[in-house]
């Protein structure tokens, strides 16, 4: 079984000149810490984390790493400015020995990805929300839109 966790970055300030450089607010940091504690209960160890290179997602991933053992982390630009197929390509190319994957990204793409993978409705993830999806499959290459089971929404 493959398990995917999709995390929208925490609440970010609007003080930076560029969207890419926005940082988390104290409230955003607190919520991410709370969500990371629940993630630790579900998966105390994550094999692979894919993270947007934007400042607010990097900060979000760092907070998660304080609570969850992260074995391998990679920054992927297409999580910031890509589309659904870019995210699917990331999953399909994930090494098979990683059974738990976390993607830290942005709306609307992260919410749209969750809805398409689980063949569910669009949930409009709020900042710091986490969605947990299971795939009854042995390989990331076998994942298709609609093949996942939405297990939990954590906020």
XYZ file of N, CA, C and O in Angstrom:
620
model
N 0.843 -1.182 0.000
C 0.000 0.000 0.000
C 0.889 1.247 0.000
O 1.912 1.297 0.664
N 0.470 2.252 -0.751
C 1.157 3.543 -0.796
C 0.280 4.569 -0.084
O -0.953 4.559 -0.216
N 0.935 5.425 0.691
C 0.212 6.450 1.444
C 0.751 7.824 1.065
O 1.957 8.056 1.086
N -0.179 8.720 0.728
C 0.171 10.070 0.304
C -0.441 11.083 1.258
O -1.624 10.993 1.600
N 0.376 12.031 1.642
C -0.073 13.137 2.483
C 0.128 14.423 1.687
O 1.230 14.670 1.177
N -0.923 15.200 1.563
C -0.875 16.480 0.855
C -1.079 17.584 1.873
O -2.095 17.609 2.570
N -0.112 18.486 1.959
C -0.143 19.555 2.950
C -0.079 20.907 2.259
O 0.849 21.171 1.493
N -1.078 21.727 2.532
C -1.023 23.112 2.061
C -0.186 23.890 3.073
O -0.318 23.691 4.280
N 0.681 24.751 2.579
C 1.526 25.552 3.466
C 0.676 26.280 4.505
O -0.511 26.528 4.291
N 1.293 26.638 5.604
C 0.596 27.387 6.645
C 0.268 28.805 6.212
O 0.732 29.283 5.168
N -0.539 29.463 7.027
C -0.927 30.848 6.747
C 0.317 31.711 6.563
O 1.241 31.666 7.379
N 0.319 32.494 5.499
C 1.480 33.324 5.169
C 1.125 34.800 5.210
O -0.018 35.193 4.948
N 2.119 35.591 5.526
C 1.941 37.042 5.553
C 1.998 37.591 4.127
O 2.397 36.898 3.191
N 1.617 38.832 3.987
C 1.684 39.500 2.688
C 2.732 40.600 2.709
O 2.676 41.537 1.931
N 3.725 40.476 3.584
C 4.717 41.529 3.759
C 5.835 41.492 2.723
O 6.519 42.487 2.521
N 6.035 40.379 2.051
C 7.107 40.279 1.051
C 6.669 40.907 -0.266
O 5.490 40.909 -0.612
N 7.643 41.427 -1.001
C 7.351 42.021 -2.306
C 6.930 40.970 -3.332
O 6.084 41.214 -4.168
N 7.534 39.799 -3.260
C 7.231 38.728 -4.195
C 6.454 37.618 -3.503
O 6.760 37.256 -2.363
N 5.482 37.052 -4.192
C 4.701 35.951 -3.651
C 5.610 34.803 -3.210
O 5.404 34.194 -2.169
N 6.638 34.522 -3.982
C 7.553 33.423 -3.724
C 8.270 33.569 -2.374
O 8.668 32.576 -1.770
N 8.420 34.798 -1.893
C 9.190 35.079 -0.673
C 8.338 35.240 0.584
O 8.877 35.539 1.653
N 7.032 35.057 0.470
C 6.166 35.227 1.643
C 6.509 34.222 2.735
O 6.817 33.072 2.456
N 6.452 34.658 3.993
C 6.797 33.813 5.133
C 5.541 33.484 5.948
O 4.513 34.150 5.833
N 5.660 32.466 6.795
C 4.540 32.070 7.636
C 4.303 33.074 8.759
O 5.238 33.661 9.296
N 3.041 33.227 9.119
C 2.670 34.037 10.272
C 2.817 33.166 11.528
O 2.880 31.932 11.433
N 2.838 33.778 12.711
C 2.853 32.968 13.933
C 1.665 32.002 14.000
O 1.813 30.842 14.407
N 0.494 32.456 13.577
C -0.685 31.581 13.550
C -0.456 30.407 12.593
O -0.806 29.265 12.898
N 0.119 30.692 11.442
C 0.411 29.649 10.463
C 1.382 28.620 11.006
O 1.199 27.411 10.821
N 2.413 29.075 11.698
C 3.394 28.158 12.299
C 2.724 27.272 13.348
O 2.995 26.069 13.419
N 1.852 27.856 14.160
C 1.165 27.093 15.197
C 0.279 26.007 14.624
O 0.266 24.873 15.118
N -0.482 26.343 13.576
C -1.372 25.346 12.983
C -0.576 24.218 12.341
O -0.915 23.042 12.500
N 0.491 24.552 11.640
C 1.306 23.516 11.010
C 1.905 22.592 12.070
O 1.940 21.377 11.895
N 2.333 23.149 13.183
C 2.877 22.332 14.264
C 1.823 21.363 14.800
O 2.103 20.181 15.043
N 0.597 21.859 14.960
C -0.519 21.022 15.422
C -0.810 19.896 14.430
O -0.977 18.733 14.810
N -0.860 20.224 13.151
C -1.133 19.235 12.104
C 0.012 18.227 12.018
O -0.209 17.024 11.838
N 1.247 18.702 12.185
C 2.410 17.810 12.140
C 2.370 16.787 13.275
O 2.804 15.643 13.104
N 1.843 17.193 14.428
C 1.709 16.252 15.545
C 0.761 15.116 15.164
O 1.024 13.943 15.472
N -0.328 15.428 14.498
C -1.261 14.385 14.045
C -0.614 13.523 12.956
O -0.777 12.299 12.946
N 0.130 14.151 12.059
C 0.831 13.402 11.021
C 1.789 12.398 11.657
O 1.893 11.259 11.205
N 2.447 12.799 12.730
C 3.359 11.904 13.435
C 2.635 10.663 13.956
O 3.205 9.571 13.981
N 1.386 10.815 14.352
C 0.596 9.663 14.806
C 0.284 8.711 13.649
O 0.257 7.500 13.817
N 0.045 9.265 12.471
C -0.280 8.467 11.291
C 0.959 7.856 10.647
O 0.920 6.726 10.158
N 2.021 8.651 10.608
C 3.252 8.228 9.938
C 4.438 8.914 10.617
O 4.808 10.014 10.224
N 5.012 8.291 11.638
C 6.134 8.911 12.337
C 7.376 9.049 11.467
O 8.304 9.768 11.814
N 7.348 8.375 10.314
C 8.468 8.438 9.378
C 7.915 8.579 7.960
O 7.038 7.829 7.551
N 8.419 9.564 7.223
C 8.019 9.787 5.831
C 9.258 9.536 4.971
O 10.306 10.157 5.177
N 9.111 8.642 4.006
C 10.248 8.316 3.150
C 10.670 9.437 2.246
O 11.861 9.708 2.080
N 9.696 10.131 1.636
C 10.016 11.158 0.647
C 9.093 12.344 0.824
O 7.877 12.189 0.924
N 9.690 13.526 0.860
C 8.939 14.776 0.883
C 9.300 15.555 -0.371
O 10.480 15.758 -0.672
N 8.264 15.971 -1.087
C 8.423 16.887 -2.217
C 7.844 18.213 -1.774
O 6.716 18.264 -1.277
N 8.605 19.272 -1.955
C 8.196 20.572 -1.443
C 8.418 21.649 -2.487
O 9.450 21.666 -3.166
N 7.468 22.534 -2.591
C 7.657 23.730 -3.406
C 8.839 24.511 -2.824
O 9.027 24.544 -1.608
N 9.629 25.175 -3.667
C 10.756 25.941 -3.149
C 10.379 27.330 -2.622
O 11.257 28.088 -2.194
N 9.093 27.674 -2.619
C 8.673 28.964 -2.070
C 8.973 29.004 -0.568
O 8.946 27.970 0.109
N 9.249 30.166 -0.049
C 9.654 30.310 1.354
C 8.625 29.726 2.327
O 8.976 29.024 3.267
N 7.347 29.988 2.112
C 6.323 29.534 3.057
C 6.176 28.018 3.078
O 5.873 27.436 4.108
N 6.410 27.354 1.939
C 6.341 25.891 1.930
C 7.596 25.293 2.559
O 7.518 24.278 3.251
N 8.746 25.917 2.354
C 9.970 25.437 2.994
C 9.845 25.549 4.515
O 10.219 24.620 5.239
N 9.299 26.654 4.990
C 9.085 26.808 6.435
C 8.106 25.753 6.953
O 8.317 25.182 8.032
N 7.062 25.496 6.199
C 6.072 24.485 6.578
C 6.733 23.110 6.680
O 6.545 22.390 7.667
N 7.526 22.739 5.680
C 8.205 21.442 5.689
C 9.189 21.337 6.862
O 9.321 20.273 7.466
N 9.845 22.426 7.194
C 10.784 22.416 8.324
C 10.066 22.170 9.646
O 10.588 21.475 10.524
N 8.881 22.740 9.796
C 8.098 22.508 11.022
C 7.684 21.048 11.097
O 7.757 20.425 12.165
N 7.258 20.479 9.986
C 6.892 19.061 9.956
C 8.102 18.207 10.346
O 7.979 17.257 11.126
N 9.278 18.558 9.844
C 10.490 17.784 10.120
C 10.887 17.813 11.596
O 11.656 16.956 12.042
N 10.359 18.764 12.357
C 10.606 18.793 13.802
C 9.810 17.703 14.520
O 10.148 17.324 15.638
N 8.738 17.213 13.895
C 7.840 16.232 14.519
C 7.868 14.854 13.868
O 7.457 13.879 14.478
N 8.277 14.810 12.598
C 8.231 13.574 11.814
C 9.619 13.334 11.221
O 10.253 14.269 10.722
N 10.086 12.089 11.256
C 11.367 11.750 10.644
C 11.210 11.766 9.130
O 10.418 11.005 8.573
N 11.961 12.634 8.476
C 11.943 12.752 7.017
C 13.224 12.111 6.493
O 14.316 12.567 6.818
N 13.081 11.074 5.676
C 14.264 10.382 5.163
C 14.890 11.094 3.964
O 16.099 11.092 3.802
N 14.052 11.684 3.113
C 14.554 12.303 1.891
C 13.631 13.443 1.513
O 12.410 13.274 1.511
N 14.203 14.603 1.208
C 13.395 15.764 0.833
C 13.942 16.381 -0.442
O 15.157 16.449 -0.626
N 13.020 16.838 -1.285
C 13.400 17.429 -2.565
C 12.510 18.635 -2.850
O 11.292 18.572 -2.665
N 13.133 19.722 -3.305
C 12.372 20.900 -3.719
C 12.094 20.783 -5.215
O 12.995 20.514 -6.006
N 10.813 20.977 -5.568
C 10.382 20.808 -6.961
C 9.597 22.052 -7.385
O 8.515 22.326 -6.849
N 10.128 22.781 -8.339
C 9.525 24.048 -8.780
C 8.096 23.871 -9.298
O 7.240 24.723 -9.088
N 7.812 22.754 -9.953
C 6.477 22.573 -10.545
C 5.376 22.453 -9.492
O 4.203 22.598 -9.815
N 5.732 22.213 -8.237
C 4.712 22.226 -7.186
C 4.228 23.659 -6.968
O 3.077 23.883 -6.604
N 5.074 24.626 -7.247
C 4.712 26.044 -7.114
C 3.943 26.548 -8.333
O 2.941 27.230 -8.190
N 4.404 26.208 -9.519
C 3.820 26.828 -10.716
C 3.390 25.823 -11.787
O 3.194 26.179 -12.933
N 3.194 24.559 -11.384
C 2.832 23.534 -12.359
C 1.345 23.252 -12.407
O 0.511 24.055 -11.978
N 1.033 22.065 -12.927
C -0.365 21.660 -13.065
C -0.550 20.238 -12.538
O 0.385 19.635 -11.995
N -1.745 19.704 -12.688
C -2.054 18.371 -12.184
C -1.119 17.302 -12.743
O -0.676 16.410 -12.006
N -0.821 17.384 -14.018
C 0.048 16.367 -14.617
C 1.454 16.437 -14.038
O 2.099 15.407 -13.848
N 1.925 17.636 -13.723
C 3.245 17.760 -13.095
C 3.278 17.032 -11.753
O 4.243 16.333 -11.442
N 2.221 17.192 -10.952
C 2.178 16.502 -9.663
C 2.058 14.986 -9.854
O 2.685 14.212 -9.118
N 1.282 14.561 -10.833
C 1.171 13.132 -11.111
C 2.524 12.571 -11.552
O 2.914 11.474 -11.133
N 3.256 13.327 -12.350
C 4.587 12.885 -12.785
C 5.528 12.707 -11.594
O 6.321 11.762 -11.551
N 5.434 13.605 -10.632
C 6.254 13.493 -9.421
C 5.960 12.164 -8.731
O 6.873 11.417 -8.380
N 4.680 11.865 -8.529
C 4.309 10.616 -7.855
C 4.757 9.390 -8.643
O 5.327 8.449 -8.082
N 4.496 9.401 -9.933
C 4.829 8.245 -10.759
C 6.326 7.959 -10.783
O 6.743 6.822 -10.987
N 7.138 8.982 -10.575
C 8.590 8.817 -10.598
C 9.198 8.656 -9.212
O 10.422 8.653 -9.064
N 8.363 8.511 -8.202
C 8.847 8.290 -6.848
C 9.432 6.887 -6.739
O 8.805 5.921 -7.192
N 10.617 6.751 -6.151
C 11.189 5.409 -5.964
C 10.226 4.501 -5.194
O 9.579 4.931 -4.234
N 10.136 3.260 -5.619
C 9.155 2.327 -5.068
C 9.388 1.961 -3.612
O 8.476 1.519 -2.924
N 10.618 2.149 -3.114
C 10.879 1.787 -1.721
C 10.317 2.804 -0.735
O 10.313 2.555 0.465
N 9.814 3.923 -1.226
C 9.141 4.901 -0.362
C 7.645 4.586 -0.354
O 6.988 4.688 -1.382
N 7.116 4.207 0.792
C 5.683 3.904 0.889
C 4.865 5.086 1.368
O 3.657 5.134 1.150
N 5.494 6.036 2.045
C 4.824 7.251 2.514
C 5.473 8.453 1.843
O 6.696 8.620 1.915
N 4.638 9.273 1.214
C 5.106 10.477 0.528
C 4.293 11.665 1.024
O 3.074 11.560 1.218
N 4.978 12.776 1.214
C 4.332 14.040 1.580
C 4.655 15.062 0.507
O 5.826 15.207 0.119
N 3.624 15.748 0.014
C 3.817 16.869 -0.903
C 3.343 18.123 -0.186
O 2.210 18.183 0.290
N 4.225 19.121 -0.109
C 3.901 20.400 0.528
C 3.746 21.427 -0.586
O 4.710 21.708 -1.307
N 2.515 21.949 -0.734
C 2.255 22.819 -1.869
C 1.277 23.938 -1.592
O 1.118 24.377 -0.447
N 0.641 24.382 -2.662
C -0.177 25.593 -2.680
C -1.558 25.307 -3.265
O -1.719 24.413 -4.086
N -2.502 26.129 -2.880
C -3.813 26.099 -3.511
C -3.790 26.979 -4.754
O -2.988 27.902 -4.809
N -4.619 26.720 -5.727
C -5.665 25.698 -5.759
C -5.156 24.306 -6.163
O -5.887 23.334 -6.058
N -3.901 24.203 -6.600
C -3.410 22.952 -7.171
C -3.433 21.788 -6.182
O -3.849 20.682 -6.532
N -3.014 22.008 -4.940
C -2.927 20.895 -3.983
C -4.327 20.342 -3.675
O -4.525 19.135 -3.583
N -5.321 21.223 -3.560
C -6.700 20.771 -3.320
C -7.266 20.057 -4.540
O -7.964 19.047 -4.411
N -6.978 20.575 -5.698
C -7.440 19.963 -6.939
C -6.818 18.578 -7.119
O -7.503 17.624 -7.517
N -5.551 18.450 -6.777
C -4.861 17.159 -6.863
C -5.510 16.143 -5.922
O -5.772 15.002 -6.306
N -5.788 16.561 -4.708
C -6.441 15.669 -3.733
C -7.787 15.190 -4.254
O -8.107 13.999 -4.183
N -8.586 16.102 -4.784
C -9.916 15.736 -5.290
C -9.813 14.759 -6.461
O -10.563 13.787 -6.533
N -8.880 14.992 -7.351
C -8.736 14.126 -8.522
C -8.184 12.756 -8.169
O -8.586 11.757 -8.745
N -7.268 12.696 -7.228
C -6.702 11.401 -6.845
C -7.721 10.519 -6.150
O -7.741 9.306 -6.345
N -8.554 11.137 -5.324
C -9.517 10.359 -4.554
C -10.886 10.306 -5.222
O -11.805 9.709 -4.688
N -11.004 10.932 -6.378
C -12.262 10.984 -7.112
C -13.368 11.566 -6.235
O -14.522 11.167 -6.298
N -12.962 12.493 -5.391
C -13.914 13.120 -4.482
C -14.201 14.545 -4.870
O -13.797 15.023 -5.924
N -14.875 15.208 -3.985
C -15.193 16.603 -4.247
C -14.029 17.505 -3.863
O -13.182 17.135 -3.051
N -14.008 18.673 -4.461
C -12.974 19.664 -4.180
C -13.186 20.192 -2.769
O -14.245 20.715 -2.440
N -12.190 20.026 -1.897
C -12.328 20.376 -0.486
C -11.814 21.765 -0.134
O -12.004 22.217 0.981
N -11.115 22.436 -1.043
C -10.559 23.773 -0.795
C -9.794 23.815 0.532
O -10.227 24.424 1.505
N -8.682 23.144 0.547
C -7.836 23.091 1.733
C -7.487 24.492 2.209
O -7.110 25.356 1.417
N -7.597 24.701 3.490
C -7.212 25.969 4.101
C -5.719 25.909 4.430
O -5.133 24.832 4.492
N -5.080 27.063 4.660
C -3.654 27.038 4.993
C -3.385 26.110 6.180
O -4.077 26.156 7.196
N -2.399 25.227 6.010
C -2.019 24.300 7.057
C -2.815 23.003 7.082
O -2.519 22.121 7.878
N -3.802 22.850 6.211
C -4.588 21.611 6.180
C -3.788 20.483 5.532
O -2.980 20.702 4.623
N -4.065 19.267 6.009
C -3.411 18.062 5.529
C -4.467 17.055 5.090
O -5.457 16.855 5.798
N -4.257 16.450 3.936
C -5.145 15.404 3.447
C -4.339 14.119 3.328
O -3.217 14.117 2.811
N -4.934 13.034 3.824
C -4.302 11.715 3.824
C -5.078 10.815 2.868
O -6.282 10.621 3.024
N -4.363 10.268 1.875
C -4.959 9.403 0.853
C -4.171 8.097 0.800
O -2.938 8.114 0.780
N -4.877 6.976 0.771
C -4.241 5.664 0.616
C -4.524 5.117 -0.778
O -5.606 5.329 -1.329
N -3.545 4.395 -1.286
C -3.673 3.721 -2.575
C -3.418 2.234 -2.359
O -2.330 1.857 -1.918
N -4.393 1.373 -2.645
C -4.205 -0.069 -2.464
C -3.377 -0.654 -3.610
O -3.819 -1.553 -4.321
N -2.181 -0.106 -3.778
C -1.308 -0.477 -4.894
C 0.105 -0.705 -4.382
O 0.492 -0.172 -3.337
N 0.891 -1.435 -5.151
C 2.275 -1.720 -4.779
C 3.276 -0.749 -5.391
O 4.433 -0.739 -5.005
N 2.837 0.048 -6.355
C 3.760 0.899 -7.098
C 3.159 2.288 -7.316
O 1.976 2.421 -7.640
N 3.999 3.300 -7.167
C 3.563 4.671 -7.468
C 3.222 4.810 -8.946
O 2.399 5.632 -9.322
N 3.814 4.006 -9.790
C 3.555 4.076 -11.229
C 2.135 3.646 -11.593
O 1.637 3.984 -12.657
N 1.471 2.920 -10.701
C 0.117 2.436 -10.971
C -0.970 3.422 -10.555
O -2.153 3.198 -10.831
N -0.581 4.489 -9.887
C -1.571 5.459 -9.409
C -2.180 6.205 -10.585
O -1.481 6.642 -11.496
N -3.495 6.312 -10.556
C -4.226 7.079 -11.561
C -5.196 8.005 -10.835
O -5.467 7.820 -9.644
N -5.713 8.960 -11.549
C -6.736 9.814 -10.956
C -7.925 8.938 -10.585
O -8.358 8.089 -11.361
N -8.402 9.094 -9.358
C -9.533 8.316 -8.884
C -9.152 7.017 -8.202
O -10.033 6.314 -7.702
N -7.872 6.673 -8.144
C -7.481 5.380 -7.561
C -7.219 5.430 -6.062
O -7.010 4.395 -5.440
N -7.250 6.615 -5.476
C -6.973 6.741 -4.045
C -8.232 6.759 -3.198
O -9.337 7.021 -3.672
N -8.028 6.472 -1.916
C -9.123 6.509 -0.936
C -8.799 7.614 0.056
O -7.763 7.573 0.745
N -9.668 8.625 0.121
C -9.491 9.715 1.074
C -9.743 9.184 2.479
O -10.839 8.724 2.781
N -8.716 9.207 3.325
C -8.818 8.635 4.667
C -9.101 9.693 5.725
O -9.859 9.432 6.667
N -8.498 10.862 5.577
C -8.649 11.860 6.636
C -8.282 13.246 6.131
O -7.373 13.394 5.304
N -8.987 14.241 6.643
C -8.650 15.651 6.444
C -8.327 16.211 7.814
O -9.137 16.103 8.733
N -7.151 16.771 7.970
C -6.673 17.254 9.253
C -6.471 18.752 9.182
O -5.787 19.242 8.292
N -7.093 19.467 10.107
C -6.898 20.922 10.130
C -6.771 21.435 11.549
O -6.873 20.710 12.486
